[in-house]
Amino acid sequence: MSLKDLIAGWAQPGRVDWIGLRPDRRVEMVAVDEAMISANGLEGDRGRAGKRAVTLIQQEHLAAIGSYLGRGPVSPDILRRNLVISGINLAALKGREVQVGEAILRFTVICAPCSRMEEALGKGGYSAVRGHGGWCAEVVRPGRVRLGDAVQPVD
């Protein structure tokens, strides 16, 4: 197989495990069972249009971040990402169109941790999230996303 073929491959669809909305800065996130993803991001979220409209993180990384802090998995609302996805390597989807529920997203840039991670997670929180903070995505096609929906590249 060529490197291009290897990069295009994936083992199984991922799954939406958690959906969260950030109604405003510094207010608690609201966990929901479903949300509409419009051109500007999730409806009810204070996100922004463009390449950072939707934020995603891997469920598997919540445990990694917690382990770097000497505890169990961190709660997704602390990291303030919109979608928690399990079962597929999100980093392998960079630049690709990905179906998430009824919507199609394009993963654009990593979600770097912000300085609030020290406040939210304690000493070393910022460093614990580095490389595990998830991805930002732009909306290619709006649509509804629900807990349990499949996440997979559009081939």
Tab-separated table of C-alpha atoms in Angstrom:
chain	number	residue	atom	x	y	z
A	1	MET	CA	0.000	0.000	0.000
A	2	SER	CA	1.112	3.541	-0.646
A	3	LEU	CA	1.477	6.091	2.147
A	4	LYS	CA	-1.510	7.942	0.668
A	5	ASP	CA	-3.625	4.767	0.997
A	6	LEU	CA	-2.457	4.199	4.562
A	7	ILE	CA	-3.285	7.784	5.571
A	8	ALA	CA	-6.754	7.536	3.987
A	9	GLY	CA	-7.607	4.356	5.905
A	10	TRP	CA	-9.587	4.061	9.126
A	11	ALA	CA	-10.601	1.021	11.165
A	12	GLN	CA	-14.093	1.848	12.402
A	13	PRO	CA	-16.498	4.765	12.736
A	14	GLY	CA	-16.253	6.857	15.864
A	15	ARG	CA	-19.192	7.791	18.051
A	16	VAL	CA	-20.540	10.992	19.641
A	17	ASP	CA	-20.357	10.427	23.422
A	18	TRP	CA	-21.098	13.930	24.730
A	19	ILE	CA	-22.447	17.235	23.380
A	20	GLY	CA	-21.889	20.495	25.227
A	21	LEU	CA	-22.916	24.102	24.639
A	22	ARG	CA	-21.092	27.160	25.955
A	23	PRO	CA	-23.819	29.793	26.306
A	24	ASP	CA	-21.321	32.499	27.284
A	25	ARG	CA	-17.805	33.073	28.594
A	26	ARG	CA	-17.074	31.639	32.028
A	27	VAL	CA	-20.534	30.126	32.515
A	28	GLU	CA	-21.134	26.422	33.030
A	29	MET	CA	-21.510	24.316	29.925
A	30	VAL	CA	-24.866	22.770	29.169
A	31	ALA	CA	-24.789	19.074	28.241
A	32	VAL	CA	-27.465	18.131	25.700
A	33	ASP	CA	-28.597	14.962	23.936
A	34	GLU	CA	-28.704	16.622	20.520
A	35	ALA	CA	-27.919	19.918	18.828
A	36	MET	CA	-28.206	21.583	15.456
A	37	ILE	CA	-24.913	22.422	13.802
A	38	SER	CA	-25.431	25.511	11.654
A	39	ALA	CA	-22.879	27.334	9.506
A	40	ASN	CA	-21.814	29.246	12.648
A	41	GLY	CA	-21.423	26.167	14.880
A	42	LEU	CA	-23.763	24.552	17.395
A	43	GLU	CA	-26.965	26.514	17.964
A	44	GLY	CA	-27.009	27.799	21.542
A	45	ASP	CA	-23.206	27.866	21.716
A	46	ARG	CA	-21.179	31.053	21.766
A	47	GLY	CA	-18.770	29.615	19.207
A	48	ARG	CA	-17.672	31.455	16.133
A	49	ALA	CA	-18.066	30.872	12.433
A	50	GLY	CA	-15.166	29.744	10.294
A	51	LYS	CA	-12.390	27.295	11.000
A	52	ARG	CA	-13.181	27.157	14.746
A	53	ALA	CA	-16.977	26.788	14.543
A	54	VAL	CA	-17.079	23.385	16.284
A	55	THR	CA	-14.608	21.933	18.778
A	56	LEU	CA	-14.062	18.198	19.275
A	57	ILE	CA	-11.992	16.072	21.622
A	58	GLN	CA	-11.382	12.349	21.861
A	59	GLN	CA	-12.905	10.503	24.808
A	60	GLU	CA	-9.658	8.553	25.062
A	61	HIS	CA	-7.714	11.759	25.712
A	62	LEU	CA	-9.791	12.684	28.771
A	63	ALA	CA	-8.156	9.753	30.590
A	64	ALA	CA	-4.700	10.727	29.322
A	65	ILE	CA	-5.083	14.304	30.580
A	66	GLY	CA	-6.283	13.028	33.960
A	67	SER	CA	-3.358	10.626	34.219
A	68	TYR	CA	-0.891	13.491	33.690
A	69	LEU	CA	-2.525	15.188	36.668
A	70	GLY	CA	-2.450	12.068	38.846
A	71	ARG	CA	-6.192	11.430	38.765
A	72	GLY	CA	-8.943	9.818	36.700
A	73	PRO	CA	-10.395	11.123	33.439
A	74	VAL	CA	-11.224	14.819	33.367
A	75	SER	CA	-14.791	15.900	32.725
A	76	PRO	CA	-15.337	17.218	29.180
A	77	ASP	CA	-17.100	20.359	30.383
A	78	ILE	CA	-13.860	21.522	32.038
A	79	LEU	CA	-12.132	21.579	28.637
A	80	ARG	CA	-15.092	23.400	27.045
A	81	ARG	CA	-15.169	21.400	23.808
A	82	ASN	CA	-18.477	20.906	21.995
A	83	LEU	CA	-18.251	17.233	21.088
A	84	VAL	CA	-16.574	14.248	22.734
A	85	ILE	CA	-15.854	11.480	20.224
A	86	SER	CA	-14.673	7.924	20.898
A	87	GLY	CA	-13.379	5.103	18.731
A	88	ILE	CA	-11.647	7.003	15.908
A	89	ASN	CA	-8.372	8.916	15.826
A	90	LEU	CA	-9.376	12.547	15.294
A	91	ALA	CA	-5.795	13.577	14.464
A	92	ALA	CA	-5.913	11.251	11.451
A	93	LEU	CA	-8.881	13.234	10.111
A	94	LYS	CA	-7.159	16.631	9.849
A	95	GLY	CA	-8.076	18.400	6.621
A	96	ARG	CA	-10.681	15.790	5.703
A	97	GLU	CA	-14.432	16.095	5.483
A	98	VAL	CA	-16.005	14.130	8.309
A	99	GLN	CA	-19.656	13.224	8.798
A	100	VAL	CA	-20.793	13.836	12.373
A	101	GLY	CA	-24.440	12.853	12.637
A	102	GLU	CA	-26.169	14.674	9.773
A	103	ALA	CA	-23.519	17.420	9.540
A	104	ILE	CA	-20.283	17.415	7.611
A	105	LEU	CA	-17.276	19.115	9.210
A	106	ARG	CA	-13.699	19.730	8.059
A	107	PHE	CA	-11.067	19.475	10.786
A	108	THR	CA	-8.845	22.544	10.540
A	109	VAL	CA	-6.515	23.234	13.495
A	110	ILE	CA	-5.761	21.798	16.907
A	111	CYS	CA	-7.525	23.240	19.956
A	112	ALA	CA	-4.602	24.440	21.987
A	113	PRO	CA	-5.168	24.755	25.726
A	114	CYS	CA	-5.865	28.196	27.116
A	115	SER	CA	-4.323	29.709	30.235
A	116	ARG	CA	-7.531	28.866	32.145
A	117	MET	CA	-6.467	25.218	32.280
A	118	GLU	CA	-4.278	26.012	35.301
A	119	GLU	CA	-7.316	27.502	37.013
A	120	ALA	CA	-9.645	24.678	35.996
A	121	LEU	CA	-7.333	21.695	36.495
A	122	GLY	CA	-4.737	22.962	38.954
A	123	LYS	CA	-0.962	23.175	38.695
A	124	GLY	CA	0.242	21.586	35.462
A	125	GLY	CA	-3.205	21.701	33.845
A	126	TYR	CA	-1.995	23.624	30.811
A	127	SER	CA	0.811	21.152	30.120
A	128	ALA	CA	-1.459	18.147	30.703
A	129	VAL	CA	-3.788	19.300	27.921
A	130	ARG	CA	-1.022	20.075	25.398
A	131	GLY	CA	-1.308	17.678	22.472
A	132	HIS	CA	-4.599	16.305	23.801
A	133	GLY	CA	-6.921	19.328	23.564
A	134	GLY	CA	-8.779	18.203	20.475
A	135	TRP	CA	-9.568	19.795	17.144
A	136	CYS	CA	-11.415	22.746	15.686
A	137	ALA	CA	-13.604	22.263	12.632
A	138	GLU	CA	-15.439	24.345	10.073
A	139	VAL	CA	-18.941	23.467	8.963
A	140	VAL	CA	-19.169	22.164	5.394
A	141	ARG	CA	-22.816	21.099	5.621
A	142	PRO	CA	-25.134	21.930	8.544
A	143	GLY	CA	-27.115	19.182	10.219
A	144	ARG	CA	-28.285	17.683	13.510
A	145	VAL	CA	-25.957	15.732	15.816
A	146	ARG	CA	-27.177	13.343	18.529
A	147	LEU	CA	-25.541	11.244	21.235
A	148	GLY	CA	-24.498	7.933	19.710
A	149	ASP	CA	-24.230	9.267	16.145
A	150	ALA	CA	-21.468	7.890	13.954
A	151	VAL	CA	-18.345	9.909	13.127
A	152	GLN	CA	-16.511	8.920	9.949
A	153	PRO	CA	-14.620	10.389	7.011
A	154	VAL	CA	-16.585	11.186	3.876
A	155	ASP	CA	-14.908	9.069	1.198
